[in-house]
PDB file of C-alpha atoms and ligand atoms in Angstrom:
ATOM      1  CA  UNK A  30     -64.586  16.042 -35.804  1.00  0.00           C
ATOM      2  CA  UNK A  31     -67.603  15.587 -37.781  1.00  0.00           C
ATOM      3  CA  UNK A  32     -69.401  19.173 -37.914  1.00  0.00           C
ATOM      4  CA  UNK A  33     -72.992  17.439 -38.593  1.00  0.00           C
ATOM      5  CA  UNK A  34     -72.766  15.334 -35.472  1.00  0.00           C
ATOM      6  CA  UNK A  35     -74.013  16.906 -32.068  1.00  0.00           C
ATOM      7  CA  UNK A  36     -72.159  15.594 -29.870  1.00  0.00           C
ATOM      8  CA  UNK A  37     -68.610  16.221 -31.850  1.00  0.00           C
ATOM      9  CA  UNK A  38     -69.647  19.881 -31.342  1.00  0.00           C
ATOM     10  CA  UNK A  39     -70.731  19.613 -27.761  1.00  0.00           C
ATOM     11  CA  UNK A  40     -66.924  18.172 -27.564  1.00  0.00           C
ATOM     12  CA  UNK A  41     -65.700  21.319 -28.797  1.00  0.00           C
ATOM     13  CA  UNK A  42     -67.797  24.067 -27.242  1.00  0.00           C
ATOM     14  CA  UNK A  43     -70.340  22.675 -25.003  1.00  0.00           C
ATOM     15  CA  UNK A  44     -70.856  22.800 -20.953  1.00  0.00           C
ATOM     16  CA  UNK A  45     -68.159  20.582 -19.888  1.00  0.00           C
ATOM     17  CA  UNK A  46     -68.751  19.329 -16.228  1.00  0.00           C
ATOM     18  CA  UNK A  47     -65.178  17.871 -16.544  1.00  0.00           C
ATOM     19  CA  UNK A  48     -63.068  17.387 -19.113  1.00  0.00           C
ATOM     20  CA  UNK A  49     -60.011  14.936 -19.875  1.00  0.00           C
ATOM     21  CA  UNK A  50     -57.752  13.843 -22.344  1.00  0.00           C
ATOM     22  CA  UNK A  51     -59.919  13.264 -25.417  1.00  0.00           C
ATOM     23  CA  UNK A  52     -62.577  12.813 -23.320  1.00  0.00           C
ATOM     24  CA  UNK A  53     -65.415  15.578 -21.715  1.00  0.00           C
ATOM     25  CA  UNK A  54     -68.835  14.685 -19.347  1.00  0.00           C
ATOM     26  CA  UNK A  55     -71.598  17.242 -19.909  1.00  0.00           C
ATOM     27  CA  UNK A  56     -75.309  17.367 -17.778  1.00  0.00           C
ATOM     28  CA  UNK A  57     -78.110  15.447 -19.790  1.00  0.00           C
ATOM     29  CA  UNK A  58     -80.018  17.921 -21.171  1.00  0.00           C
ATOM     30  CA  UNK A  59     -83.334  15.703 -20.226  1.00  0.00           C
ATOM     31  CA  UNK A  60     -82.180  14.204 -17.111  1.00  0.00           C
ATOM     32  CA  UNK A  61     -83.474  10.750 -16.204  1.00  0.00           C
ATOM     33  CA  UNK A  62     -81.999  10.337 -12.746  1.00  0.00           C
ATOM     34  CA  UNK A  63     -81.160  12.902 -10.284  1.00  0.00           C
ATOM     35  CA  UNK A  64     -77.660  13.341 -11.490  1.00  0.00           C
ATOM     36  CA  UNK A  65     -77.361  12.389 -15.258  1.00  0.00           C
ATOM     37  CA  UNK A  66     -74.137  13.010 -17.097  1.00  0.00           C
ATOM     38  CA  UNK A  67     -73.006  11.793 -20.402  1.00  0.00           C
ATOM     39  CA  UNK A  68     -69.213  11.106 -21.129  1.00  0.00           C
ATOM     40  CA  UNK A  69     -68.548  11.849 -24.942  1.00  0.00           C
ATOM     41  CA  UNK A  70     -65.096  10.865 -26.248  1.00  0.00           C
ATOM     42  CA  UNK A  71     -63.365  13.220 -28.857  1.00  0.00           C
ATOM     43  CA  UNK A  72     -62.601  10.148 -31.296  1.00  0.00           C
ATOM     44  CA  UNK A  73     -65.919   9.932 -33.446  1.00  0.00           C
ATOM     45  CA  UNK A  74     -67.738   6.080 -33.687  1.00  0.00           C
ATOM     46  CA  UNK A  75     -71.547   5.465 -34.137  1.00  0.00           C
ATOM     47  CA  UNK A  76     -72.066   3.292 -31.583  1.00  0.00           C
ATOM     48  CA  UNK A  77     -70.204   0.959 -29.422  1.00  0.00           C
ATOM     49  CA  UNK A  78     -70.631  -1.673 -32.201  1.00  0.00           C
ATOM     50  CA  UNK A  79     -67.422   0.242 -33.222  1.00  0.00           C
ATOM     51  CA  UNK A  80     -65.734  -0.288 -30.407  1.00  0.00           C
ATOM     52  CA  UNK A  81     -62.606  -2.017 -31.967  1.00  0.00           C
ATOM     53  CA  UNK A  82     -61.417   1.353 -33.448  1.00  0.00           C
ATOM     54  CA  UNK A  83     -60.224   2.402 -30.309  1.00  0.00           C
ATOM     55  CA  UNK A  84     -56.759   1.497 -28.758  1.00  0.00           C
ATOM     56  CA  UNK A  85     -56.541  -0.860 -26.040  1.00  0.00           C
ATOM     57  CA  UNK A  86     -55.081   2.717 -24.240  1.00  0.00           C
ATOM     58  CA  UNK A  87     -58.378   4.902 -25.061  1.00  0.00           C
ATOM     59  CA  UNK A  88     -60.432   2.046 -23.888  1.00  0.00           C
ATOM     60  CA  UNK A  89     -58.783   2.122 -20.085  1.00  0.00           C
ATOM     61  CA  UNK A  90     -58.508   6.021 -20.064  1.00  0.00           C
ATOM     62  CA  UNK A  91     -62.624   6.426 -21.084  1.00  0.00           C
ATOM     63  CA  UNK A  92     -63.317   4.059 -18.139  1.00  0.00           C
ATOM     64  CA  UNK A  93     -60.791   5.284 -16.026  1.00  0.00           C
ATOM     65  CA  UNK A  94     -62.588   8.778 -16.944  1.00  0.00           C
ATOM     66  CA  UNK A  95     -66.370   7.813 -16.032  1.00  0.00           C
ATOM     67  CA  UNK A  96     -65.035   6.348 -12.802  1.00  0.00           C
ATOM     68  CA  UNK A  97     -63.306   9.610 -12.327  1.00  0.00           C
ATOM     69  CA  UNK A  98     -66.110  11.556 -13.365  1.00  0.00           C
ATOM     70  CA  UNK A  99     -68.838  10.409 -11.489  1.00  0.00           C
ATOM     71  CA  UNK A 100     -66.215  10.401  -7.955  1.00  0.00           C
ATOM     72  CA  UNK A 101     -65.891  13.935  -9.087  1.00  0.00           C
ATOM     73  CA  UNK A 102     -69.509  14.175  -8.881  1.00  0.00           C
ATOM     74  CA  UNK A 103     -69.607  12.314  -5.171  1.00  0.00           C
ATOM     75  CA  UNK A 104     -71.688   9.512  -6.388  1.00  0.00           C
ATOM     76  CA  UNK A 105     -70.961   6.213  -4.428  1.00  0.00           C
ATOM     77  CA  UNK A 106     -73.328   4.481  -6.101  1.00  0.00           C
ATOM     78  CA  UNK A 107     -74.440   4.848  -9.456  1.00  0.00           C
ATOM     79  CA  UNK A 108     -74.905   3.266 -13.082  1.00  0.00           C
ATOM     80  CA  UNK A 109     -73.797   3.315 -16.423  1.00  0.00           C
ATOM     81  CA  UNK A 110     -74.907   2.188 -19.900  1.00  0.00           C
ATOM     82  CA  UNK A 111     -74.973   2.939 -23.176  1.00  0.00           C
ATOM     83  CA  UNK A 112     -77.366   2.737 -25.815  1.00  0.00           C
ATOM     84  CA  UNK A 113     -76.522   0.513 -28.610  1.00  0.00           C
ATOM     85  CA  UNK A 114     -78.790   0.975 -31.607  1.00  0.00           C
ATOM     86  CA  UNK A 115     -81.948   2.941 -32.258  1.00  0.00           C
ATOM     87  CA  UNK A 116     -84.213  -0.408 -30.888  1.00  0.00           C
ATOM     88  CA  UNK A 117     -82.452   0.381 -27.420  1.00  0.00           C
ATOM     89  CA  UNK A 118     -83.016   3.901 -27.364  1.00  0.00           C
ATOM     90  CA  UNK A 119     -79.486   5.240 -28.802  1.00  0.00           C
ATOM     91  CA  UNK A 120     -80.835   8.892 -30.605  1.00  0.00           C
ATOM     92  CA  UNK A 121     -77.491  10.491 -30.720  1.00  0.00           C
ATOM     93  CA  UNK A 122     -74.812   8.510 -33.044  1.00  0.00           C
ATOM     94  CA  UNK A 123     -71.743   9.248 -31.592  1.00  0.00           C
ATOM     95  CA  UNK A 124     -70.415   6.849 -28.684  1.00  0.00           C
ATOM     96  CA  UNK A 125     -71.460   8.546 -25.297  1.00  0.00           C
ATOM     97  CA  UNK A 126     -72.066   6.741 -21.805  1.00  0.00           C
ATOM     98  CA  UNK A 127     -74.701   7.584 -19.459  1.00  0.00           C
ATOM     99  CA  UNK A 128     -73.757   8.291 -15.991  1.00  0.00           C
ATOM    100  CA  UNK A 129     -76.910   8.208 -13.512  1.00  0.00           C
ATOM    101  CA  UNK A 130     -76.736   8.413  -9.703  1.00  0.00           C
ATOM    102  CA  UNK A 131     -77.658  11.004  -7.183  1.00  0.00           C
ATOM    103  CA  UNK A 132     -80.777   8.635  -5.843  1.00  0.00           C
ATOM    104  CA  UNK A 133     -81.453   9.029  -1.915  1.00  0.00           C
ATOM    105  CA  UNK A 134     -80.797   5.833   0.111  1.00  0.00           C
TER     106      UNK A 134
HETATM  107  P1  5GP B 217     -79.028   8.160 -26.301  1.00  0.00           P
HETATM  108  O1  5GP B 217     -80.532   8.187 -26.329  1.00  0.00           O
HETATM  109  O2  5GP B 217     -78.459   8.326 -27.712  1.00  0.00           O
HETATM  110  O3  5GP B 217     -78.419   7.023 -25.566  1.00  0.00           O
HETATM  111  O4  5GP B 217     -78.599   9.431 -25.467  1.00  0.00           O
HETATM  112  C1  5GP B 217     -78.610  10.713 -25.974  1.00  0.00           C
HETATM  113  C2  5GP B 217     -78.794  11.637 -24.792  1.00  0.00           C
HETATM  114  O5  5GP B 217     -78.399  12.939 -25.186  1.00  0.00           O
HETATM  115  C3  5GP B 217     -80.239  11.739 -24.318  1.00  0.00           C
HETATM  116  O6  5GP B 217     -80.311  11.318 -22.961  1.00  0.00           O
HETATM  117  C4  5GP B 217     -80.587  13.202 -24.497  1.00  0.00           C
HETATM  118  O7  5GP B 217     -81.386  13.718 -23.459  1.00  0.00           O
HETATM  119  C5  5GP B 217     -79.226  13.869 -24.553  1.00  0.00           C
HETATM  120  N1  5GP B 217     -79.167  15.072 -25.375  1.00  0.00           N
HETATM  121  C6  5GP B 217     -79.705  15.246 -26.607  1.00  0.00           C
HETATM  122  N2  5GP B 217     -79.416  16.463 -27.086  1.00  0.00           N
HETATM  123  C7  5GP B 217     -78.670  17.080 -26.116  1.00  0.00           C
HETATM  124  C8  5GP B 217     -78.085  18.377 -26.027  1.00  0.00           C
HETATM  125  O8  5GP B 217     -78.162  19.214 -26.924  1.00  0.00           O
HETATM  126  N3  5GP B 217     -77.387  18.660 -24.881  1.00  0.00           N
HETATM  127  C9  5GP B 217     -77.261  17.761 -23.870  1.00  0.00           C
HETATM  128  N4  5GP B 217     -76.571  18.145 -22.784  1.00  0.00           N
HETATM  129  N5  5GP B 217     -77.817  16.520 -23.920  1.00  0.00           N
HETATM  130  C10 5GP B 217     -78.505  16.192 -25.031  1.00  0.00           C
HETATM  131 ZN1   ZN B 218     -69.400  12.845 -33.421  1.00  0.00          ZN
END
């Protein structure tokens, strides 16, 4: 928990559309698709540049999470990404995936 980092406290006390073991998905606040979601895990890393301080276990259980999330959501189709680096749009330094979907056929 880092108390200067948004999304660490949006971990602890924010909106949680679902929430999982050491993981939680909240609503974009500025939504770029119809349904926008970010998945935030609890374990704190800038960026997915990081990536090797997770476990081999976390790693499975975030994905298996997002895929969980956005079924939870009734997308069929839909896409995720994640920002890597202020020059590709990453404004929040904590590791987060973007879940958009919710477009009509
Ligand atoms: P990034 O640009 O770092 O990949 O994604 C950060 C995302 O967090 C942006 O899409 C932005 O709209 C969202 N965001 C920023 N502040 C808040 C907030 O306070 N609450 C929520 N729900 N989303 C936020
Ligand atoms: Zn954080």
């Amino acid at each position: 928990m880092n108390d200067d980092c948004l999304f660490c406290t949006l971990y602890r006390d924010g909106d949680h559309v679902a929430a999982g073991d050491g993981f939680v998905a909240i609503r974009d606040i500025n939504p770029q698709a119809p349904v926008h979601l970010l998945v935030i895990p609890e374990h704190h890393i800038d960026s997915l540049r990081e990536i090797a301080e997770f476990s081999a276990d976390e790693n499975k259980r975030m994905l298996e999470f997002i895929a969980e999330v956005a079924a939870r959501e009734k997308l069929t189709d839909y896409r995720v990404e994640v920002n890597v680096g202020p020059g590709a749009g990453q404004t929040v330094f904590h590791l987060h995936w973007h879940i958009k979907g919710g477009w009509k056929p």
